[in-house]
């Protein structure tokens, strides 16, 4: 029986590429593993996998009775609904410690770095296993994506070091060029329904009993979104109602200007001012320097809701 | 400001020795750390520290506003009452994943091995830091204690390998002799009040909303406990009432016969038969092969209470 390796709902490049890499490493260490994803892959991830010639993992949403390794999350809200009926053998992650618990000892590698693939690169080294060229390529893609080409405040020296090592193995000489190519794919919004854009990188959080959803769209230039911004604002209001959330926020991150416009649908808009000390107007606010949901946004809201 | 490193309530040798070792490693890696303990050290731990010339850590029970690394647990019930007001920088452990959550990314090394010190030995190797002779000695003591001289079902090849490596550094040639010396200290019960024996290695668990306490006494021969068994049975009944628990169990583990007598104080004694398929009588039952609370007992009760 194969062990499934997967990450969070609304998979992103790190979740997908790290699942593939961890499945490769674990299989080589004697635990037969299959990478899967909880949902359809976003365009950026499809681009990375294609670029390095790696097959896309199948979509699988139910895991009762299965053995699993998790990557890129330990939050129940981001895991399958039946995760409690699965046996979690381990977690590789780079986020805060979530509310998943287990009834048996497990293997966790959770480090405060910019990307799960950075942790997995260290695991390959720890175990003395060579990283295959194509796997190194997609891990590099994951790091460039999660660290916004090393610009995110979540980026650490370990991420840069891992990216350089992986680039050598993958035969990539210009990291910035690869990163910009990826972010141009990610920035493409034409013809995509608003809901798909909102959910492209969306996570629900339970903040001290309050349901808060935060989505993020990263673009190379915010003006790309001018034509769809009204639709996005309407859609997060609708999504908030459907989910019965207290709030849904959407970060429109300009990776060149290094800041985010936040679109707000909330029972209490003042929560944003409390968290960031900047007053929103007309359901939105520009937050200079805010690049990372995990580092710049989630901890501030968690404190405000505490 | 120093970062505190500590383990669970009712500290045992692994919790104390691992806190000292992790503080040493982290300090050498540039994070100034101080090992502490949540309570008085048990006789076995005092013996190990004395044997290898390592100072006992201070007792500290409050951590609001402090930065901390945790060892040997991620369960809120085994952590200080004000742990939510501390910043948890990391966890090194070998147990199931508990209910601690954090609001920031952290560093977790949690592996399914027999002892936290085994994980820390790998961390020293990963970082290329030499283990000092006295620290190697107490880490070896922790492994011999937690794995019951390699007899516990929780013992893995990684624990044996680490113990051998540490023994070489510490200059210990006969591991079994050191282990028996330690367990003779641990077995000494004369003149010790029943409550102190019950709490010597006691943990409370929240099993699906039900409060269950499980203590364990490991002795080289069960007959050592004949004279105090009645007192122990009365004391766990009293402890159960004081705590308002559903159950308090005390495992009297005979490390040579490789099994445990379980003393039972419970609202529903049939839970023991459901978990182990052996019918208790007069508030106790012999469980052949049961050596490890973590591996042989907790998962069975968790299933029964699920």
XYZ file of C-alpha atoms in Angstrom:
612
model
C 0.000 0.000 0.000
C 1.315 3.395 -0.948
C 1.609 6.272 1.490
C 0.067 9.506 0.169
C 1.980 12.775 0.382
C 0.073 16.028 0.010
C -0.318 19.588 1.241
C -3.048 22.113 1.881
C -6.348 22.822 0.165
C -6.124 25.189 -2.806
C -2.685 23.781 -3.582
C 0.092 26.202 -4.507
C 3.487 25.557 -6.032
C 5.224 24.827 -2.711
C 2.529 22.374 -1.588
C 2.588 20.489 -4.885
C 6.338 20.530 -5.594
C 7.180 19.663 -1.965
C 4.739 16.733 -2.002
C 6.430 15.398 -5.140
C 9.916 15.880 -3.654
C 9.084 14.327 -0.278
C 7.448 11.341 -1.999
C 10.649 10.873 -4.036
C 12.889 11.079 -0.947
C 10.717 8.804 1.220
C 10.395 6.228 -1.553
C 14.193 6.161 -1.882
C 14.402 5.699 1.904
C 12.171 2.625 1.634
C 8.648 3.992 2.242
C 6.674 3.672 -0.989
C 4.998 7.077 -1.460
C 2.689 8.714 -4.004
C 2.324 12.496 -4.272
C -1.223 13.781 -4.625
C -3.018 17.135 -4.362
C -6.280 18.174 -2.698
C -7.399 20.173 -5.708
C -6.632 21.406 -9.217
C -3.188 22.952 -9.701
C -2.882 26.717 -10.286
C -1.352 27.956 -13.571
C 2.026 28.785 -11.979
C 2.404 25.229 -10.684
C 1.386 23.730 -14.033
C 4.064 25.940 -15.635
C 6.788 24.790 -13.183
C 5.983 21.084 -13.585
C 5.921 21.391 -17.375
C 9.166 23.403 -17.436
C 11.049 20.634 -15.598
C 9.198 17.679 -17.114
C 7.509 16.391 -13.981
C 4.062 14.752 -14.110
C 1.229 16.503 -12.263
C -0.041 14.601 -9.221
C -3.583 13.230 -9.195
C -6.281 15.051 -7.233
C -7.482 13.131 -4.168
C -9.688 14.581 -1.431
C -10.509 11.646 0.877
C -7.956 9.816 3.043
C -9.852 7.713 5.618
C -7.852 4.581 6.419
C -4.758 5.785 4.559
C -1.238 6.508 5.779
C -0.117 10.005 4.861
C 2.731 12.488 5.033
C 1.669 16.130 5.063
C 3.573 19.061 3.633
C 3.165 22.810 4.002
C 0.455 22.822 6.717
C -0.586 21.415 10.073
C -3.931 23.251 10.203
C -7.089 21.132 10.263
C -8.957 23.785 8.238
C -6.481 23.246 5.391
C -6.534 19.446 5.575
C -9.061 16.925 4.211
C -12.298 16.623 6.173
C -11.509 12.986 7.031
C -7.879 13.538 8.092
C -8.718 12.255 11.606
C -9.412 8.840 10.031
C -5.965 8.786 8.403
C -2.662 7.916 10.060
C -0.328 10.908 9.826
C 3.222 9.545 9.626
C 4.846 12.939 9.433
C 4.716 16.626 8.577
C 7.217 18.788 6.704
C 6.287 22.437 6.962
C 7.424 26.031 7.443
C 4.314 27.571 9.035
C 3.135 28.106 12.582
C 2.114 24.944 14.430
C -1.526 24.243 13.660
C -4.254 22.346 15.462
C -3.685 18.890 13.994
C -2.972 16.337 16.717
C -2.059 12.657 16.388
C -2.480 9.607 18.594
C 0.892 8.108 17.655
C 4.435 9.450 17.464
C 5.294 10.917 14.067
C 8.098 12.594 12.136
C 8.018 16.393 11.931
C 10.499 18.657 10.183
C 9.048 22.126 10.623
C 11.454 25.017 10.241
C 10.967 28.793 10.252
C 12.161 29.243 6.673
C 10.536 30.636 3.536
C 9.503 27.415 1.838
C 8.787 23.754 2.611
C 11.059 22.727 -0.269
C 13.975 24.349 1.594
C 13.363 21.968 4.491
C 13.129 19.012 2.105
C 16.420 20.011 0.466
C 18.001 19.714 3.943
C 16.324 16.344 4.461
C 17.880 15.023 1.220
C 21.278 16.184 2.494
C 20.687 14.757 5.986
C 19.907 11.347 4.502
C 22.701 11.501 1.917
C 20.245 11.076 -0.981
C 20.946 12.807 -4.310
C 18.240 15.153 -5.586
C 17.206 14.234 -9.167
C 17.625 17.039 -11.723
C 13.897 17.491 -12.450
C 12.927 17.368 -8.769
C 15.599 19.981 -8.006
C 14.011 22.178 -10.693
C 10.511 22.075 -9.219
C 11.849 22.572 -5.661
C 13.671 25.658 -6.952
C 10.391 26.843 -8.506
C 8.652 26.374 -5.156
C 11.284 28.462 -3.354
C 11.157 31.278 -5.928
C 7.366 31.246 -5.656
C 7.066 31.185 -1.846
C 9.839 33.743 -1.260
C 8.631 35.976 -4.140
C 12.069 35.705 -5.760
C 13.763 36.173 -2.332
C 11.879 39.446 -1.665
C 9.416 38.156 0.940
C 10.172 38.860 4.634
C 9.788 35.100 5.131
C 12.907 34.475 3.010
C 15.916 33.290 5.047
C 19.568 32.644 4.170
C 18.673 28.921 4.201
C 16.206 29.506 1.343
C 18.784 31.329 -0.767
C 21.417 28.693 -0.084
C 18.984 25.867 -0.973
C 17.868 27.688 -4.141
C 21.465 28.107 -5.301
C 22.252 24.450 -4.636
C 19.068 23.323 -6.435
C 19.719 25.676 -9.374
C 23.106 24.038 -9.935
C 21.559 20.555 -9.939
C 18.691 21.669 -12.193
C 20.988 23.540 -14.587
C 19.268 26.903 -14.065
C 21.698 29.815 -14.391
C 19.414 32.855 -14.017
C 17.149 32.566 -10.968
C 15.534 35.997 -11.386
C 14.624 35.262 -15.001
C 12.956 31.983 -14.003
C 11.159 33.772 -11.161
C 9.839 36.538 -13.424
C 8.699 33.960 -15.983
C 6.755 32.196 -13.195
C 5.220 35.376 -11.819
C 4.102 36.459 -15.282
C 2.182 33.181 -15.553
C 0.805 33.792 -12.062
C -0.195 37.366 -12.978
C -2.310 36.331 -15.954
C -5.918 36.974 -15.025
C -7.625 37.602 -18.352
C -10.651 35.429 -18.894
C -10.412 33.871 -15.441
C -13.593 34.062 -13.316
C -13.285 36.199 -10.152
C -14.024 33.225 -7.863
C -11.164 31.251 -9.380
C -8.792 34.183 -8.778
C -9.980 34.597 -5.168
C -9.528 30.888 -4.415
C -6.227 30.549 -6.280
C -4.283 30.995 -3.045
C -6.918 31.178 -0.357
C -6.837 29.888 3.226
C -9.400 29.834 6.019
C -8.154 30.392 9.550
C -9.805 29.815 12.907
C -8.633 32.820 14.902
C -9.623 32.321 18.504
C -13.014 31.003 17.408
C -13.519 33.544 14.600
C -13.583 32.349 10.988
C -11.307 34.462 8.813
C -10.420 33.785 5.175
C -7.364 35.323 3.521
C -6.595 35.064 -0.170
C -3.605 36.430 -2.012
C -2.871 37.266 -5.633
C 0.701 38.140 -6.472
C 1.269 40.136 -9.654
C 4.248 41.793 -11.283
C 2.224 45.042 -11.540
C -0.974 45.896 -9.654
C -2.432 47.655 -12.705
C -2.929 44.189 -14.234
C -5.837 43.832 -11.814
C -7.528 47.206 -12.473
C -10.166 45.703 -14.751
C -11.152 42.912 -12.346
C -10.834 44.635 -8.949
C -14.566 45.426 -8.735
C -15.451 41.806 -9.500
C -12.978 40.583 -6.887
C -14.462 42.870 -4.200
C -17.972 41.623 -4.969
C -16.794 38.029 -4.971
C -15.118 38.116 -1.549
C -18.311 39.627 -0.110
C -20.252 36.721 -1.630
C -17.690 34.180 -0.408
C -17.859 35.617 3.124
C -21.656 35.158 3.116
C -21.438 31.599 1.717
C -18.885 30.520 4.314
C -20.489 32.379 7.217
C -17.082 33.936 7.898
C -16.468 37.010 10.039
C -14.131 38.284 7.319
C -12.654 37.506 3.941
C -9.575 39.498 2.941
C -7.875 39.445 -0.432
C -4.269 40.630 -0.712
C -3.327 42.005 -4.109
C 0.435 41.935 -3.845
C 2.621 43.952 -6.171
C 5.909 42.081 -6.095
C 7.843 44.899 -7.790
C 6.466 47.739 -5.607
C 6.728 45.407 -2.580
C 3.393 46.009 -0.931
C -0.206 44.827 -1.015
C -3.616 46.314 -1.559
C -6.053 44.554 0.756
C -9.671 44.141 -0.330
C -11.916 43.786 2.713
C -15.233 41.996 3.309
C -15.805 41.998 7.040
C -18.422 42.222 9.803
C -16.075 44.751 11.394
C -13.786 46.667 9.036
C -12.123 48.432 12.018
C -10.272 45.169 12.711
C -7.973 46.044 9.779
C -7.065 49.422 11.250
C -6.463 47.769 14.641
C -4.130 45.253 13.048
C -2.193 47.530 10.674
C -2.653 51.081 12.009
C -3.837 52.229 8.585
C -7.464 53.222 7.998
C -9.161 51.478 5.068
C -11.573 53.357 2.867
C -14.237 52.000 0.518
C -13.393 48.408 1.532
C -9.729 48.556 0.664
C -6.352 49.735 1.932
C -2.771 49.894 0.615
C -0.314 48.205 2.985
C 3.272 49.159 2.093
C 5.840 46.417 2.651
C 3.206 43.728 3.194
C 4.318 40.801 1.016
C 3.629 37.692 3.072
C 0.259 36.486 4.335
C 2.048 34.233 6.807
C 4.491 36.739 8.242
C 2.939 40.160 7.621
C -0.771 39.449 7.935
C -1.780 36.308 9.877
C 0.136 37.102 13.122
C -1.312 40.671 13.180
C -4.894 39.410 12.786
C -4.304 36.606 15.296
C -3.256 39.206 17.874
C -6.214 41.434 17.053
C -8.705 38.571 17.366
C -7.044 37.170 20.534
C 17.751 37.890 27.253
C 18.156 34.164 27.553
C 15.836 31.681 25.888
C 14.556 29.009 28.285
C 14.660 25.330 27.305
C 12.503 22.882 29.220
C 10.276 19.831 28.990
C 7.126 18.457 30.577
C 5.725 18.683 34.075
C 7.023 16.032 36.471
C 10.352 16.095 34.674
C 12.062 12.799 33.904
C 15.622 12.090 32.792
C 14.913 12.609 29.074
C 13.138 15.925 29.645
C 15.931 17.267 31.867
C 18.961 15.901 29.983
C 17.487 16.880 26.605
C 16.795 20.427 27.830
C 20.425 20.730 28.943
C 21.718 19.306 25.642
C 19.480 21.462 23.425
C 20.450 24.585 25.411
C 24.122 23.694 24.831
C 23.620 23.157 21.095
C 21.474 26.268 20.556
C 23.891 28.438 22.532
C 26.746 27.203 20.335
C 24.609 28.035 17.276
C 24.260 31.610 18.530
C 20.986 31.595 20.501
C 21.807 32.133 24.176
C 19.814 29.442 26.034
C 19.316 28.361 29.653
C 17.992 24.903 30.554
C 15.333 24.830 33.280
C 12.812 22.320 34.641
C 9.144 22.637 35.599
C 9.645 20.756 38.878
C 12.034 18.908 41.176
C 14.208 16.276 39.518
C 13.549 12.586 40.235
C 16.326 10.500 41.888
C 17.358 8.811 38.622
C 17.951 12.172 36.951
C 19.905 13.487 39.951
C 22.058 10.324 39.720
C 22.741 10.806 35.981
C 23.674 14.505 36.313
C 25.974 13.737 39.264
C 27.568 10.793 37.477
C 28.612 12.979 34.522
C 29.275 16.165 36.498
C 26.511 18.318 35.045
C 24.756 20.983 37.158
C 21.045 20.510 37.795
C 18.833 23.100 36.073
C 16.830 25.550 38.170
C 13.099 24.996 38.654
C 10.914 27.562 36.862
C 7.155 27.279 36.404
C 6.078 30.577 34.805
C 7.057 31.713 31.298
C 4.776 34.635 30.312
C 6.675 37.009 28.029
C 9.627 34.625 27.599
C 11.020 32.947 24.506
C 11.244 29.179 24.916
C 12.280 25.942 23.256
C 10.310 22.889 24.374
C 11.592 19.338 24.608
C 9.838 16.021 25.058
C 6.220 17.225 24.747
C 3.806 19.316 22.703
C 0.808 18.709 25.004
C -0.719 21.744 26.702
C -1.582 19.640 29.772
C 2.132 18.974 30.281
C 3.225 22.569 29.685
C 3.194 25.594 32.013
C -0.214 27.183 32.580
C 0.991 30.441 30.970
C 2.634 28.857 27.910
C 0.208 30.777 25.639
C 1.866 34.000 26.843
C 5.308 32.697 25.845
C 6.821 32.632 22.359
C 7.601 29.033 21.417
C 10.637 29.118 19.112
C 10.773 25.377 18.645
C 10.009 21.849 19.828
C 12.231 18.773 19.910
C 10.210 15.687 20.779
C 9.509 12.029 20.128
C 5.827 11.823 21.111
C 2.550 12.144 19.266
C 1.701 15.664 18.135
C -0.098 17.428 20.976
C -2.512 20.330 21.121
C -0.034 23.191 21.425
C -0.443 25.685 18.585
C 1.617 28.783 17.798
C 0.915 32.046 16.010
C 4.346 32.232 14.357
C 6.487 29.789 12.393
C 8.772 27.702 14.607
C 11.397 24.957 14.451
C 10.210 21.399 15.150
C 12.304 18.259 15.163
C 9.861 15.547 16.194
C 10.821 11.996 15.294
C 9.235 8.620 16.073
C 12.221 7.348 18.065
C 12.650 6.198 21.663
C 14.080 9.350 23.200
C 14.303 13.097 22.620
C 18.064 12.951 23.208
C 18.346 10.691 20.134
C 16.851 13.502 18.033
C 19.202 16.037 19.616
C 22.197 13.809 18.865
C 21.161 13.991 15.192
C 20.772 17.771 15.455
C 24.372 18.084 16.734
C 25.511 16.021 13.731
C 23.344 17.998 11.292
C 24.874 21.266 12.481
C 28.420 19.861 12.665
C 28.728 20.719 16.379
C 30.775 18.438 18.650
C 28.953 16.989 21.660
C 30.843 17.751 24.913
C 31.842 14.652 26.928
C 29.580 15.390 29.930
C 26.584 16.274 27.753
C 27.082 13.048 25.793
C 26.983 11.179 29.118
C 23.655 12.614 30.237
C 22.131 12.165 26.759
C 23.204 8.512 26.941
C 21.538 8.288 30.377
C 18.331 9.723 28.904
C 18.312 7.128 26.119
C 18.953 4.204 28.491
C 16.146 5.529 30.718
C 13.536 6.164 28.030
C 14.222 2.941 26.131
C 14.486 0.871 29.347
C 18.009 -0.215 28.340
C 16.818 -0.800 24.728
C 13.989 -3.147 25.840
C 11.055 -0.799 25.297
C 8.969 -1.231 22.111
C 9.634 2.474 21.510
C 13.354 1.762 21.012
C 14.516 2.122 17.403
C 17.804 1.421 15.628
C 18.405 5.198 15.720
C 18.348 5.121 19.540
C 20.885 2.278 19.699
C 23.122 3.970 17.170
C 22.972 7.282 19.038
C 23.628 5.569 22.388
C 26.724 3.855 21.012
C 28.047 7.087 19.536
C 27.375 8.976 22.788
C 28.949 6.186 24.904
C 32.182 6.534 22.933
C 32.274 10.296 23.492
C 31.365 9.930 27.185
C 33.862 7.103 27.737
C 31.217 4.603 28.884
C 32.151 1.031 27.937
C 29.319 -1.021 29.501
C 25.910 0.396 28.604
C 23.935 -2.348 30.386
C 25.873 -1.807 33.620
C 25.141 1.937 33.532
C 21.491 1.213 32.755
C 21.101 -1.231 35.662
C 22.805 1.242 38.013
C 20.286 3.889 36.933
C 17.268 1.606 37.274
C 18.366 0.527 40.745
C 18.295 4.181 41.770
C 14.908 4.513 40.080
C 13.618 1.385 41.865
C 14.394 2.695 45.350
C 11.069 3.428 47.033
C 11.827 2.983 50.745
C 10.787 5.957 52.803
C 9.262 7.760 49.831
C 5.628 8.920 50.278
C 3.107 7.196 47.977
C 2.102 10.511 46.333
C 5.695 11.218 45.391
C 5.996 7.756 43.794
C 2.721 8.194 41.897
C 3.766 11.609 40.556
C 7.368 10.613 39.801
C 6.491 9.944 36.164
C 2.863 10.980 35.841
C 1.052 12.595 32.913
C -2.505 13.837 32.447
C -4.099 13.337 29.048
C -7.210 14.823 27.485
C -8.660 11.852 25.619
C -11.483 13.095 23.448
C -12.696 15.317 26.289
C -12.093 12.758 29.057
C -9.421 13.457 31.669
C -7.136 10.465 32.141
C -3.960 10.361 34.243
C -1.298 7.718 33.730
C 1.704 7.244 35.992
C 4.505 4.763 35.633
C 7.071 3.296 38.016
C 9.795 1.188 36.463
C 11.555 -1.255 38.767
C 14.112 -3.999 38.307
C 11.811 -6.407 40.207
C 8.108 -5.909 40.944
C 8.477 -7.444 44.419
C 10.254 -4.223 45.455
C 6.803 -2.617 45.427
C 4.946 -5.301 47.443
C 5.079 -3.305 50.673
C 3.770 -0.059 49.120
C 1.245 -1.360 46.560
C -1.721 -0.842 48.900
C -0.673 2.750 49.582
C -0.222 3.390 45.866
C -3.720 2.068 45.071
C -5.265 4.300 47.749
C -3.258 7.262 46.538
C -4.322 7.065 42.881
C -7.965 6.877 44.045
C -7.373 10.059 46.075
C -5.547 11.731 43.175
C -8.400 10.875 40.799
C -10.880 12.564 43.169
C -8.655 15.644 43.628
C -8.208 16.116 39.897
C -11.784 15.275 38.966
C -10.385 12.773 36.465
C -12.344 9.959 34.830
C -9.399 7.663 35.562
C -5.951 7.483 37.071
C -3.834 4.490 36.111
C -0.461 3.558 37.569
C 1.816 1.228 35.622
C 4.212 -0.796 37.769
C 6.660 -1.948 35.149
C 9.001 -4.861 35.768
C 11.838 -4.187 33.361
C 13.334 -7.675 33.756
C 10.037 -9.622 33.363
C 9.051 -7.135 30.598
C 5.491 -6.388 31.585
C 3.447 -4.090 33.793
C 0.950 -4.413 36.572
C -1.637 -1.683 36.160
C -3.315 -0.220 39.242
C -6.711 1.224 38.341
C -8.800 4.066 39.788
C -11.601 4.718 37.322
C -15.255 5.695 36.940
C -15.475 2.746 34.564
C -13.021 -0.100 35.120
C -14.363 -1.933 32.028
C -12.450 0.578 29.898
C -9.268 -1.344 30.753
C -10.689 -4.642 29.500
C -11.922 -2.875 26.343
C -8.442 -1.493 25.716
C -6.320 -4.554 26.552
C -8.674 -7.556 26.315
C -7.671 -8.658 29.820
C -10.156 -8.450 32.698
C -8.868 -6.593 35.771
C -9.732 -7.828 39.236
C -9.614 -5.951 42.536
C -8.502 -2.751 40.786
C -5.461 -4.203 39.077
C -4.330 -6.279 36.126
C -1.048 -7.787 34.842
C -0.311 -6.729 31.264
C 2.414 -8.915 29.776
C 4.750 -7.139 27.346
C 3.464 -3.676 28.269
C 6.594 -1.583 28.836
C 5.823 1.802 27.326
C 3.087 4.220 28.373
C 3.478 6.039 25.077
C 3.423 3.050 22.745
C 1.609 0.286 24.637
C -0.920 2.206 26.699
C -1.830 5.728 25.468
C -2.850 4.755 21.896
C -5.064 1.885 23.244
C -6.877 4.198 25.667
C -7.161 6.940 23.032
C -8.937 4.458 20.739
C -11.194 3.256 23.551
C -12.173 6.805 24.540
C -12.593 7.938 20.898
